[in-house]
Amino acid sequence: MATHIKAVGTTQAKKPLEVMDIARRDLQPDDVQFQILYCGICHSDLHQVNDDFGLGHFPMVPGHEFVGRVTAVGSEVTSFKVGDLAAVGCIVDSCGHCHACRHDLEQFCEGEGGTTLSFNSPDKYMDSMTYGGFSQSYVCKEKYTLHMPDSLDLASAAPLLCAGITVYSPLKHWGAGAGKTVGIVGIGGLGHVAIKIAKAMGAHVVVFTTSATKVVDAKRLGAHEAVLSTNPEQMKAFASKVDIIIDTVSAGHEINAYLNLLAIDGSLVLVGLPSEPLEVGAFNVVQGRRSFSGSNIGGIAETQEMLNFCAEHDIVADIELISADQINEAFERLENNDVCYRFVIDMSTLG
Protein backbone atom coordinates (compact mmCIF):
# COMPACT_ATOMS: atom_id res chain seq x y z
CA MET A 1 0.00 0.00 0.00
CA ALA A 2 1.07 3.58 -0.59
CA THR A 3 -0.06 7.18 -0.26
CA HIS A 4 0.01 9.47 -3.27
CA ILE A 5 1.21 13.06 -2.83
CA LYS A 6 2.26 16.02 -4.96
CA ALA A 7 5.91 16.63 -5.78
CA VAL A 8 8.06 18.61 -8.19
CA GLY A 9 10.30 16.52 -10.42
CA THR A 10 11.34 15.69 -13.94
CA THR A 11 10.88 12.75 -16.28
CA GLN A 12 14.19 13.11 -18.09
CA ALA A 13 17.56 14.81 -17.82
CA LYS A 14 17.76 18.55 -18.50
CA LYS A 15 14.00 18.81 -18.82
CA PRO A 16 12.15 21.50 -16.80
CA LEU A 17 10.72 20.29 -13.50
CA GLU A 18 6.95 20.00 -13.16
CA VAL A 19 4.32 19.07 -10.61
CA MET A 20 3.71 15.31 -10.52
CA ASP A 21 2.16 12.64 -8.32
CA ILE A 22 4.43 10.24 -6.46
CA ALA A 23 3.86 7.42 -3.98
CA ARG A 24 5.11 7.30 -0.40
CA ARG A 25 5.12 4.03 1.51
CA ASP A 26 2.60 3.45 4.26
CA LEU A 27 3.93 3.80 7.78
CA GLN A 28 6.12 0.95 9.05
CA PRO A 29 6.53 0.34 12.82
CA ASP A 30 9.86 2.25 12.93
CA ASP A 31 8.87 5.05 10.53
CA VAL A 32 8.37 8.76 11.04
CA GLN A 33 6.07 10.60 8.64
CA PHE A 34 6.24 14.37 8.36
CA GLN A 35 4.89 17.24 6.34
CA ILE A 36 7.73 19.03 4.56
CA LEU A 37 7.83 22.73 5.37
CA TYR A 38 11.06 23.84 3.69
CA CYS A 39 13.56 22.24 1.31
CA GLY A 40 16.88 23.66 0.19
CA ILE A 41 18.22 23.51 -3.35
CA CYS A 42 21.77 22.19 -3.54
CA HIS A 43 24.16 22.20 -6.50
CA SER A 44 24.01 18.40 -6.28
CA ASP A 45 20.31 18.59 -7.14
CA LEU A 46 21.24 20.46 -10.30
CA HIS A 47 23.91 17.87 -11.17
CA GLN A 48 21.39 15.07 -10.69
CA VAL A 49 18.54 16.52 -12.77
CA ASN A 50 21.07 17.25 -15.53
CA ASP A 51 22.49 13.71 -15.11
CA ASP A 52 25.99 15.21 -15.08
CA PHE A 53 27.45 12.09 -13.44
CA GLY A 54 25.48 9.58 -15.52
CA LEU A 55 23.76 8.20 -12.41
CA GLY A 56 20.29 9.66 -12.88
CA HIS A 57 17.13 7.55 -12.81
CA PHE A 58 13.91 9.11 -14.02
CA PRO A 59 11.34 10.20 -13.05
CA MET A 60 13.33 12.06 -10.41
CA VAL A 61 12.24 14.24 -7.50
CA PRO A 62 15.28 16.10 -6.06
CA GLY A 63 15.79 17.54 -2.59
CA HIS A 64 18.00 16.26 0.22
CA GLU A 65 17.96 19.00 2.85
CA PHE A 66 14.49 19.44 4.28
CA VAL A 67 12.67 20.09 7.51
CA GLY A 68 9.08 19.50 8.53
CA ARG A 69 6.60 18.65 11.26
CA VAL A 70 5.71 15.09 12.27
CA THR A 71 2.22 13.98 11.27
CA ALA A 72 2.39 10.29 12.24
CA VAL A 73 4.76 7.78 13.87
CA GLY A 74 5.01 4.01 13.76
CA SER A 75 4.19 1.83 16.72
CA GLU A 76 7.86 1.29 17.67
CA VAL A 77 8.97 4.94 17.42
CA THR A 78 10.09 6.40 20.76
CA SER A 79 12.01 9.62 20.01
CA PHE A 80 9.40 11.48 17.93
CA LYS A 81 5.76 12.33 18.47
CA VAL A 82 3.15 14.07 16.32
CA GLY A 83 3.85 17.79 16.19
CA ASP A 84 7.63 17.52 16.65
CA LEU A 85 10.04 19.10 14.19
CA ALA A 86 11.92 16.58 12.07
CA ALA A 87 14.54 16.80 9.34
CA VAL A 88 16.16 14.61 6.71
CA GLY A 89 19.45 15.12 4.92
CA CYS A 90 21.22 12.95 2.38
CA ILE A 91 20.96 9.55 4.13
CA VAL A 92 17.73 7.66 4.78
CA ASP A 93 19.01 4.09 5.18
CA SER A 94 22.09 1.86 5.22
CA CYS A 95 22.92 -1.77 5.98
CA GLY A 96 23.43 -0.97 9.68
CA HIS A 97 26.02 -3.70 10.36
CA CYS A 98 29.14 -3.12 8.22
CA HIS A 99 32.30 -1.55 9.67
CA ALA A 100 31.29 1.93 8.51
CA CYS A 101 27.75 1.72 9.88
CA ARG A 102 28.96 0.36 13.23
CA HIS A 103 31.18 3.44 13.54
CA ASP A 104 28.45 6.00 12.68
CA LEU A 105 29.78 6.47 9.16
CA GLU A 106 26.64 5.51 7.26
CA GLN A 107 27.71 7.74 4.37
CA PHE A 108 30.39 5.15 3.60
CA CYS A 109 28.18 2.05 4.05
CA GLU A 110 29.92 -1.04 2.62
CA GLY A 111 26.96 -3.41 2.93
CA GLU A 112 24.85 -4.76 0.10
CA GLY A 113 23.22 -1.84 -1.66
CA GLY A 114 25.31 0.69 0.27
CA THR A 115 23.88 3.96 1.52
CA THR A 116 20.29 4.76 0.58
CA LEU A 117 20.06 8.44 -0.30
CA SER A 118 16.98 10.57 0.15
CA PHE A 119 16.47 10.65 -3.61
CA ASN A 120 17.66 8.76 -6.69
CA SER A 121 18.54 5.59 -4.75
CA PRO A 122 16.88 2.18 -5.01
CA ASP A 123 13.98 2.20 -2.55
CA LYS A 124 13.99 -0.88 -0.28
CA TYR A 125 10.26 -0.60 0.33
CA MET A 126 8.82 0.55 -2.99
CA ASP A 127 9.33 -0.73 -6.52
CA SER A 128 10.98 2.53 -7.53
CA MET A 129 13.79 4.92 -6.69
CA THR A 130 13.60 7.17 -3.63
CA TYR A 131 11.96 10.55 -4.17
CA GLY A 132 13.31 13.62 -2.40
CA GLY A 133 12.15 16.68 -0.54
CA PHE A 134 10.62 18.69 -3.40
CA SER A 135 7.36 17.18 -2.17
CA GLN A 136 4.54 17.53 0.33
CA SER A 137 5.65 14.86 2.78
CA TYR A 138 8.28 12.25 3.56
CA VAL A 139 8.47 8.89 5.35
CA CYS A 140 11.79 7.90 6.93
CA LYS A 141 13.04 5.35 9.43
CA GLU A 142 13.35 6.83 12.91
CA LYS A 143 17.06 5.98 13.04
CA TYR A 144 17.76 8.25 10.06
CA THR A 145 15.37 11.07 11.00
CA LEU A 146 16.95 14.09 12.68
CA HIS A 147 15.68 16.40 15.40
CA MET A 148 15.66 20.01 14.18
CA PRO A 149 16.27 22.44 17.06
CA ASP A 150 13.31 24.79 17.38
CA SER A 151 15.53 27.80 18.14
CA LEU A 152 16.68 28.04 14.52
CA ASP A 153 14.76 29.69 11.70
CA LEU A 154 13.47 26.61 9.87
CA ALA A 155 13.79 27.92 6.32
CA SER A 156 17.36 29.14 6.86
CA ALA A 157 18.30 25.96 8.74
CA ALA A 158 17.19 23.57 5.99
CA PRO A 159 20.49 23.85 4.02
CA LEU A 160 22.41 22.73 7.10
CA LEU A 161 21.19 19.18 6.34
CA CYS A 162 23.64 19.08 3.43
CA ALA A 163 25.81 22.20 3.32
CA GLY A 164 26.21 22.27 7.10
CA ILE A 165 27.29 18.68 7.59
CA THR A 166 29.44 18.68 4.43
CA VAL A 167 31.72 21.33 5.96
CA TYR A 168 31.25 20.54 9.67
CA SER A 169 32.47 16.96 9.28
CA PRO A 170 35.92 17.77 7.79
CA LEU A 171 36.39 20.79 10.04
CA LYS A 172 35.86 18.55 13.06
CA HIS A 173 37.83 15.59 11.66
CA TRP A 174 40.90 17.68 10.80
CA GLY A 175 40.82 19.55 14.09
CA ALA A 176 39.67 23.07 13.34
CA GLY A 177 39.71 25.18 16.48
CA ALA A 178 41.61 27.72 18.53
CA GLY A 179 45.20 28.18 17.34
CA LYS A 180 44.44 26.87 13.83
CA THR A 181 44.20 28.85 10.63
CA VAL A 182 41.41 27.56 8.40
CA GLY A 183 41.18 28.54 4.76
CA ILE A 184 37.87 28.40 2.87
CA VAL A 185 38.10 28.25 -0.92
CA GLY A 186 34.96 29.56 -2.58
CA ILE A 187 32.04 31.41 -1.03
CA GLY A 188 28.87 29.70 -2.17
CA GLY A 189 26.28 27.44 -0.59
CA LEU A 190 28.98 25.41 1.18
CA GLY A 191 31.64 28.05 1.68
CA HIS A 192 29.52 30.67 3.40
CA VAL A 193 28.35 28.10 5.98
CA ALA A 194 31.93 26.86 6.43
CA ILE A 195 33.02 30.39 7.39
CA LYS A 196 30.41 30.56 10.14
CA ILE A 197 31.11 27.08 11.53
CA ALA A 198 34.92 27.39 11.45
CA LYS A 199 34.74 30.73 13.27
CA ALA A 200 32.37 29.27 15.88
CA MET A 201 34.90 26.46 16.43
CA GLY A 202 37.47 29.13 17.37
CA ALA A 203 39.66 29.02 14.26
CA HIS A 204 41.21 31.98 12.48
CA VAL A 205 39.29 32.00 9.18
CA VAL A 206 40.76 33.12 5.86
CA VAL A 207 38.62 33.10 2.72
CA PHE A 208 40.00 32.68 -0.79
CA THR A 209 37.76 33.83 -3.63
CA THR A 210 38.02 34.90 -7.27
CA SER A 211 35.31 37.52 -6.72
CA ALA A 212 36.19 41.03 -5.49
CA THR A 213 32.64 41.56 -4.20
CA LYS A 214 32.84 38.37 -2.15
CA VAL A 215 36.07 39.59 -0.53
CA VAL A 216 33.90 42.24 1.09
CA ASP A 217 31.05 39.84 1.92
CA ALA A 218 33.44 37.35 3.53
CA LYS A 219 33.99 39.79 6.39
CA ARG A 220 30.23 40.18 6.88
CA LEU A 221 29.95 36.40 7.12
CA GLY A 222 32.60 36.33 9.85
CA ALA A 223 35.93 35.72 8.10
CA HIS A 224 38.92 37.30 9.78
CA GLU A 225 40.69 37.83 6.46
CA ALA A 226 39.77 37.56 2.78
CA VAL A 227 42.09 37.04 -0.18
CA LEU A 228 41.46 37.67 -3.86
CA SER A 229 42.97 34.45 -5.20
CA THR A 230 43.69 35.99 -8.61
CA ASN A 231 46.13 38.39 -6.91
CA PRO A 232 49.58 36.70 -6.69
CA GLU A 233 50.84 39.02 -3.95
CA GLN A 234 47.84 38.38 -1.71
CA MET A 235 48.23 34.62 -2.21
CA LYS A 236 51.97 34.73 -1.52
CA ALA A 237 51.32 36.35 1.86
CA PHE A 238 49.69 33.10 3.04
CA ALA A 239 52.24 30.64 1.64
CA SER A 240 52.90 27.81 4.15
CA LYS A 241 50.65 29.42 6.78
CA VAL A 242 47.27 27.66 6.58
CA ASP A 243 46.62 24.54 8.67
CA ILE A 244 43.39 23.32 7.06
CA ILE A 245 41.82 24.31 3.76
CA ILE A 246 38.22 23.40 2.94
CA ASP A 247 37.90 23.51 -0.86
CA THR A 248 34.24 23.92 -1.84
CA VAL A 249 34.75 24.57 -5.57
CA SER A 250 32.91 22.22 -7.94
CA ALA A 251 34.51 23.52 -11.13
CA GLY A 252 38.00 22.98 -12.50
CA HIS A 253 40.63 25.06 -10.70
CA GLU A 254 44.37 25.18 -9.99
CA ILE A 255 44.61 23.08 -6.86
CA ASN A 256 48.38 23.46 -6.52
CA ALA A 257 48.01 27.17 -5.78
CA TYR A 258 46.15 26.21 -2.60
CA LEU A 259 48.37 23.24 -1.67
CA ASN A 260 51.26 25.71 -1.52
CA LEU A 261 49.41 27.66 1.17
CA LEU A 262 49.47 24.72 3.59
CA ALA A 263 51.68 24.76 6.65
CA ILE A 264 53.74 21.71 7.64
CA ASP A 265 51.36 18.76 8.11
CA GLY A 266 48.52 20.87 6.72
CA SER A 267 45.58 19.32 4.88
CA LEU A 268 43.55 20.49 1.93
CA VAL A 269 40.15 18.82 2.02
CA LEU A 270 38.05 18.72 -1.13
CA VAL A 271 34.29 18.81 -0.58
CA GLY A 272 33.35 20.23 -3.97
CA LEU A 273 32.83 17.87 -6.90
CA PRO A 274 34.65 19.05 -10.04
CA SER A 275 33.57 16.99 -13.03
CA GLU A 276 37.15 16.78 -14.34
CA PRO A 277 40.25 15.39 -12.52
CA LEU A 278 42.49 17.86 -10.69
CA GLU A 279 46.23 17.60 -11.40
CA VAL A 280 48.41 17.59 -8.28
CA GLY A 281 52.12 18.34 -8.45
CA ALA A 282 54.10 15.83 -6.37
CA PHE A 283 56.39 18.42 -4.81
CA ASN A 284 53.40 20.41 -3.59
CA VAL A 285 52.46 17.61 -1.18
CA VAL A 286 55.92 16.17 -0.48
CA GLN A 287 57.16 19.58 0.66
CA GLY A 288 55.92 20.11 4.21
CA ARG A 289 54.31 16.64 4.48
CA ARG A 290 51.08 18.11 3.22
CA SER A 291 47.91 16.11 2.58
CA PHE A 292 45.29 16.34 -0.15
CA SER A 293 42.12 14.71 1.14
CA GLY A 294 38.39 14.53 0.56
CA SER A 295 35.24 14.36 2.65
CA ASN A 296 31.65 13.38 1.88
CA ILE A 297 28.83 14.66 4.13
CA GLY A 298 28.71 12.88 7.53
CA GLY A 299 26.90 10.15 9.44
CA ILE A 300 23.56 10.51 11.20
CA ALA A 301 25.01 11.04 14.70
CA GLU A 302 27.44 13.65 13.43
CA THR A 303 24.68 15.42 11.49
CA GLN A 304 22.62 15.69 14.67
CA GLU A 305 25.71 16.97 16.48
CA MET A 306 26.14 19.60 13.76
CA LEU A 307 22.52 20.75 14.10
CA ASN A 308 22.93 21.09 17.85
CA PHE A 309 26.21 22.99 17.39
CA CYS A 310 24.57 25.38 14.93
CA ALA A 311 21.68 25.94 17.34
CA GLU A 312 24.13 26.69 20.14
CA HIS A 313 25.95 29.25 17.98
CA ASP A 314 22.90 30.55 16.08
CA ILE A 315 24.28 29.47 12.70
CA VAL A 316 22.01 29.22 9.66
CA ALA A 317 22.45 29.68 5.92
CA ASP A 318 21.90 32.94 4.07
CA ILE A 319 18.92 32.11 1.88
CA GLU A 320 16.51 33.33 -0.75
CA LEU A 321 13.07 31.87 -0.04
CA ILE A 322 11.13 30.89 -3.16
CA SER A 323 7.80 29.30 -4.01
CA ALA A 324 7.40 25.94 -5.74
CA ASP A 325 6.57 27.59 -9.06
CA GLN A 326 9.97 29.34 -9.03
CA ILE A 327 12.05 26.14 -8.91
CA ASN A 328 13.00 26.11 -12.60
CA GLU A 329 14.03 29.76 -12.43
CA ALA A 330 16.10 28.99 -9.33
CA PHE A 331 17.86 26.11 -11.11
CA GLU A 332 18.74 28.41 -14.02
CA ARG A 333 20.09 31.04 -11.64
CA LEU A 334 22.03 28.39 -9.70
CA GLU A 335 23.66 27.22 -12.93
CA ASN A 336 24.80 30.83 -13.46
CA ASN A 337 25.98 31.18 -9.82
CA ASP A 338 23.30 33.82 -9.29
CA VAL A 339 22.36 33.12 -5.66
CA CYS A 340 23.46 34.47 -2.28
CA TYR A 341 23.84 31.86 -1.00
CA ARG A 342 21.14 29.19 -1.02
CA PHE A 343 17.66 28.84 -2.47
CA VAL A 344 15.06 27.33 -0.14
CA ILE A 345 11.58 26.30 -1.26
CA ASP A 346 8.55 27.10 0.85
CA MET A 347 6.79 23.76 0.33
CA SER A 348 3.46 25.11 1.55
CA THR A 349 3.23 26.74 -1.90
CA LEU A 350 2.93 23.32 -3.52
CA GLY A 351 -0.85 23.30 -3.27
Coordinates of C-alpha atoms in Angstrom, one line a residue, residues 16-339:
P16 CA 12.1 21.5 -16.8
L17 CA 10.7 20.3 -13.5
E18 CA 6.9 20.0 -13.2
V19 CA 4.3 19.1 -10.6
M20 CA 3.7 15.3 -10.5
D21 CA 2.2 12.6 -8.3
I22 CA 4.4 10.2 -6.5
A23 CA 3.9 7.4 -4.0
R24 CA 5.1 7.3 -0.4
R25 CA 5.1 4.0 1.5
D26 CA 2.6 3.4 4.3
L27 CA 3.9 3.8 7.8
Q28 CA 6.1 1.0 9.1
P29 CA 6.5 0.3 12.8
D30 CA 9.9 2.2 12.9
D31 CA 8.9 5.0 10.5
V32 CA 8.4 8.8 11.0
Q33 CA 6.1 10.6 8.6
F34 CA 6.2 14.4 8.4
Q35 CA 4.9 17.2 6.3
I36 CA 7.7 19.0 4.6
L37 CA 7.8 22.7 5.4
Y38 CA 11.1 23.8 3.7
C39 CA 13.6 22.2 1.3
G40 CA 16.9 23.7 0.2
I41 CA 18.2 23.5 -3.3
C42 CA 21.8 22.2 -3.5
H43 CA 24.2 22.2 -6.5
S44 CA 24.0 18.4 -6.3
D45 CA 20.3 18.6 -7.1
L46 CA 21.2 20.5 -10.3
H47 CA 23.9 17.9 -11.2
Q48 CA 21.4 15.1 -10.7
V49 CA 18.5 16.5 -12.8
N50 CA 21.1 17.3 -15.5
D51 CA 22.5 13.7 -15.1
D52 CA 26.0 15.2 -15.1
F53 CA 27.4 12.1 -13.4
G54 CA 25.5 9.6 -15.5
L55 CA 23.8 8.2 -12.4
G56 CA 20.3 9.7 -12.9
H57 CA 17.1 7.5 -12.8
F58 CA 13.9 9.1 -14.0
P59 CA 11.3 10.2 -13.1
M60 CA 13.3 12.1 -10.4
V61 CA 12.2 14.2 -7.5
P62 CA 15.3 16.1 -6.1
G63 CA 15.8 17.5 -2.6
H64 CA 18.0 16.3 0.2
E65 CA 18.0 19.0 2.8
F66 CA 14.5 19.4 4.3
V67 CA 12.7 20.1 7.5
G68 CA 9.1 19.5 8.5
R69 CA 6.6 18.7 11.3
V70 CA 5.7 15.1 12.3
T71 CA 2.2 14.0 11.3
A72 CA 2.4 10.3 12.2
V73 CA 4.8 7.8 13.9
G74 CA 5.0 4.0 13.8
S75 CA 4.2 1.8 16.7
E76 CA 7.9 1.3 17.7
V77 CA 9.0 4.9 17.4
T78 CA 10.1 6.4 20.8
S79 CA 12.0 9.6 20.0
F80 CA 9.4 11.5 17.9
K81 CA 5.8 12.3 18.5
V82 CA 3.2 14.1 16.3
G83 CA 3.9 17.8 16.2
D84 CA 7.6 17.5 16.6
L85 CA 10.0 19.1 14.2
A86 CA 11.9 16.6 12.1
A87 CA 14.5 16.8 9.3
V88 CA 16.2 14.6 6.7
G89 CA 19.5 15.1 4.9
C90 CA 21.2 12.9 2.4
I91 CA 21.0 9.6 4.1
V92 CA 17.7 7.7 4.8
D93 CA 19.0 4.1 5.2
S94 CA 22.1 1.9 5.2
C95 CA 22.9 -1.8 6.0
G96 CA 23.4 -1.0 9.7
H97 CA 26.0 -3.7 10.4
C98 CA 29.1 -3.1 8.2
H99 CA 32.3 -1.6 9.7
A100 CA 31.3 1.9 8.5
C101 CA 27.8 1.7 9.9
R102 CA 29.0 0.4 13.2
H103 CA 31.2 3.4 13.5
D104 CA 28.4 6.0 12.7
L105 CA 29.8 6.5 9.2
E106 CA 26.6 5.5 7.3
Q107 CA 27.7 7.7 4.4
F108 CA 30.4 5.1 3.6
C109 CA 28.2 2.0 4.1
E110 CA 29.9 -1.0 2.6
G111 CA 27.0 -3.4 2.9
E112 CA 24.9 -4.8 0.1
G113 CA 23.2 -1.8 -1.7
G114 CA 25.3 0.7 0.3
T115 CA 23.9 4.0 1.5
T116 CA 20.3 4.8 0.6
L117 CA 20.1 8.4 -0.3
S118 CA 17.0 10.6 0.2
F119 CA 16.5 10.7 -3.6
N120 CA 17.7 8.8 -6.7
S121 CA 18.5 5.6 -4.8
P122 CA 16.9 2.2 -5.0
D123 CA 14.0 2.2 -2.6
K124 CA 14.0 -0.9 -0.3
Y125 CA 10.3 -0.6 0.3
M126 CA 8.8 0.5 -3.0
D127 CA 9.3 -0.7 -6.5
S128 CA 11.0 2.5 -7.5
M129 CA 13.8 4.9 -6.7
T130 CA 13.6 7.2 -3.6
Y131 CA 12.0 10.5 -4.2
G132 CA 13.3 13.6 -2.4
G133 CA 12.2 16.7 -0.5
F134 CA 10.6 18.7 -3.4
S135 CA 7.4 17.2 -2.2
Q136 CA 4.5 17.5 0.3
S137 CA 5.7 14.9 2.8
Y138 CA 8.3 12.2 3.6
V139 CA 8.5 8.9 5.4
C140 CA 11.8 7.9 6.9
K141 CA 13.0 5.3 9.4
E142 CA 13.3 6.8 12.9
K143 CA 17.1 6.0 13.0
Y144 CA 17.8 8.2 10.1
T145 CA 15.4 11.1 11.0
L146 CA 16.9 14.1 12.7
H147 CA 15.7 16.4 15.4
M148 CA 15.7 20.0 14.2
P149 CA 16.3 22.4 17.1
D150 CA 13.3 24.8 17.4
S151 CA 15.5 27.8 18.1
L152 CA 16.7 28.0 14.5
D153 CA 14.8 29.7 11.7
L154 CA 13.5 26.6 9.9
A155 CA 13.8 27.9 6.3
S156 CA 17.4 29.1 6.9
A157 CA 18.3 26.0 8.7
A158 CA 17.2 23.6 6.0
P159 CA 20.5 23.9 4.0
L160 CA 22.4 22.7 7.1
L161 CA 21.2 19.2 6.3
C162 CA 23.6 19.1 3.4
A163 CA 25.8 22.2 3.3
G164 CA 26.2 22.3 7.1
I165 CA 27.3 18.7 7.6
T166 CA 29.4 18.7 4.4
V167 CA 31.7 21.3 6.0
Y168 CA 31.2 20.5 9.7
S169 CA 32.5 17.0 9.3
P170 CA 35.9 17.8 7.8
L171 CA 36.4 20.8 10.0
K172 CA 35.9 18.5 13.1
H173 CA 37.8 15.6 11.7
W174 CA 40.9 17.7 10.8
G175 CA 40.8 19.6 14.1
A176 CA 39.7 23.1 13.3
G177 CA 39.7 25.2 16.5
A178 CA 41.6 27.7 18.5
G179 CA 45.2 28.2 17.3
K180 CA 44.4 26.9 13.8
T181 CA 44.2 28.9 10.6
V182 CA 41.4 27.6 8.4
G183 CA 41.2 28.5 4.8
I184 CA 37.9 28.4 2.9
V185 CA 38.1 28.2 -0.9
G186 CA 35.0 29.6 -2.6
I187 CA 32.0 31.4 -1.0
G188 CA 28.9 29.7 -2.2
G189 CA 26.3 27.4 -0.6
L190 CA 29.0 25.4 1.2
G191 CA 31.6 28.0 1.7
H192 CA 29.5 30.7 3.4
V193 CA 28.3 28.1 6.0
A194 CA 31.9 26.9 6.4
I195 CA 33.0 30.4 7.4
K196 CA 30.4 30.6 10.1
I197 CA 31.1 27.1 11.5
A198 CA 34.9 27.4 11.4
K199 CA 34.7 30.7 13.3
A200 CA 32.4 29.3 15.9
M201 CA 34.9 26.5 16.4
G202 CA 37.5 29.1 17.4
A203 CA 39.7 29.0 14.3
H204 CA 41.2 32.0 12.5
V205 CA 39.3 32.0 9.2
V206 CA 40.8 33.1 5.9
V207 CA 38.6 33.1 2.7
F208 CA 40.0 32.7 -0.8
T209 CA 37.8 33.8 -3.6
T210 CA 38.0 34.9 -7.3
S211 CA 35.3 37.5 -6.7
A212 CA 36.2 41.0 -5.5
T213 CA 32.6 41.6 -4.2
K214 CA 32.8 38.4 -2.1
V215 CA 36.1 39.6 -0.5
V216 CA 33.9 42.2 1.1
D217 CA 31.1 39.8 1.9
A218 CA 33.4 37.4 3.5
K219 CA 34.0 39.8 6.4
R220 CA 30.2 40.2 6.9
L221 CA 30.0 36.4 7.1
G222 CA 32.6 36.3 9.8
A223 CA 35.9 35.7 8.1
H224 CA 38.9 37.3 9.8
E225 CA 40.7 37.8 6.5
A226 CA 39.8 37.6 2.8
V227 CA 42.1 37.0 -0.2
L228 CA 41.5 37.7 -3.9
S229 CA 43.0 34.5 -5.2
T230 CA 43.7 36.0 -8.6
N231 CA 46.1 38.4 -6.9
P232 CA 49.6 36.7 -6.7
E233 CA 50.8 39.0 -3.9
Q234 CA 47.8 38.4 -1.7
M235 CA 48.2 34.6 -2.2
K236 CA 52.0 34.7 -1.5
A237 CA 51.3 36.3 1.9
F238 CA 49.7 33.1 3.0
A239 CA 52.2 30.6 1.6
S240 CA 52.9 27.8 4.2
K241 CA 50.6 29.4 6.8
V242 CA 47.3 27.7 6.6
D243 CA 46.6 24.5 8.7
I244 CA 43.4 23.3 7.1
I245 CA 41.8 24.3 3.8
I246 CA 38.2 23.4 2.9
D247 CA 37.9 23.5 -0.9
T248 CA 34.2 23.9 -1.8
V249 CA 34.7 24.6 -5.6
S250 CA 32.9 22.2 -7.9
A251 CA 34.5 23.5 -11.1
G252 CA 38.0 23.0 -12.5
H253 CA 40.6 25.1 -10.7
E254 CA 44.4 25.2 -10.0
I255 CA 44.6 23.1 -6.9
N256 CA 48.4 23.5 -6.5
A257 CA 48.0 27.2 -5.8
Y258 CA 46.2 26.2 -2.6
L259 CA 48.4 23.2 -1.7
N260 CA 51.3 25.7 -1.5
L261 CA 49.4 27.7 1.2
L262 CA 49.5 24.7 3.6
A263 CA 51.7 24.8 6.6
I264 CA 53.7 21.7 7.6
D265 CA 51.4 18.8 8.1
G266 CA 48.5 20.9 6.7
S267 CA 45.6 19.3 4.9
L268 CA 43.6 20.5 1.9
V269 CA 40.1 18.8 2.0
L270 CA 38.0 18.7 -1.1
V271 CA 34.3 18.8 -0.6
G272 CA 33.3 20.2 -4.0
L273 CA 32.8 17.9 -6.9
P274 CA 34.6 19.1 -10.0
S275 CA 33.6 17.0 -13.0
E276 CA 37.1 16.8 -14.3
P277 CA 40.2 15.4 -12.5
L278 CA 42.5 17.9 -10.7
E279 CA 46.2 17.6 -11.4
V280 CA 48.4 17.6 -8.3
G281 CA 52.1 18.3 -8.4
A282 CA 54.1 15.8 -6.4
F283 CA 56.4 18.4 -4.8
N284 CA 53.4 20.4 -3.6
V285 CA 52.5 17.6 -1.2
V286 CA 55.9 16.2 -0.5
Q287 CA 57.2 19.6 0.7
G288 CA 55.9 20.1 4.2
R289 CA 54.3 16.6 4.5
R290 CA 51.1 18.1 3.2
S291 CA 47.9 16.1 2.6
F292 CA 45.3 16.3 -0.2
S293 CA 42.1 14.7 1.1
G294 CA 38.4 14.5 0.6
S295 CA 35.2 14.4 2.6
N296 CA 31.7 13.4 1.9
I297 CA 28.8 14.7 4.1
G298 CA 28.7 12.9 7.5
G299 CA 26.9 10.2 9.4
I300 CA 23.6 10.5 11.2
A301 CA 25.0 11.0 14.7
E302 CA 27.4 13.7 13.4
T303 CA 24.7 15.4 11.5
Q304 CA 22.6 15.7 14.7
E305 CA 25.7 17.0 16.5
M306 CA 26.1 19.6 13.8
L307 CA 22.5 20.8 14.1
N308 CA 22.9 21.1 17.8
F309 CA 26.2 23.0 17.4
C310 CA 24.6 25.4 14.9
A311 CA 21.7 25.9 17.3
E312 CA 24.1 26.7 20.1
H313 CA 26.0 29.3 18.0
D314 CA 22.9 30.5 16.1
I315 CA 24.3 29.5 12.7
V316 CA 22.0 29.2 9.7
A317 CA 22.4 29.7 5.9
D318 CA 21.9 32.9 4.1
I319 CA 18.9 32.1 1.9
E320 CA 16.5 33.3 -0.7
L321 CA 13.1 31.9 0.0
I322 CA 11.1 30.9 -3.2
S323 CA 7.8 29.3 -4.0
A324 CA 7.4 25.9 -5.7
D325 CA 6.6 27.6 -9.1
Q326 CA 10.0 29.3 -9.0
I327 CA 12.1 26.1 -8.9
N328 CA 13.0 26.1 -12.6
E329 CA 14.0 29.8 -12.4
A330 CA 16.1 29.0 -9.3
F331 CA 17.9 26.1 -11.1
E332 CA 18.7 28.4 -14.0
R333 CA 20.1 31.0 -11.6
L334 CA 22.0 28.4 -9.7
E335 CA 23.7 27.2 -12.9
N336 CA 24.8 30.8 -13.5
N337 CA 26.0 31.2 -9.8
D338 CA 23.3 33.8 -9.3
V339 CA 22.4 33.1 -5.7

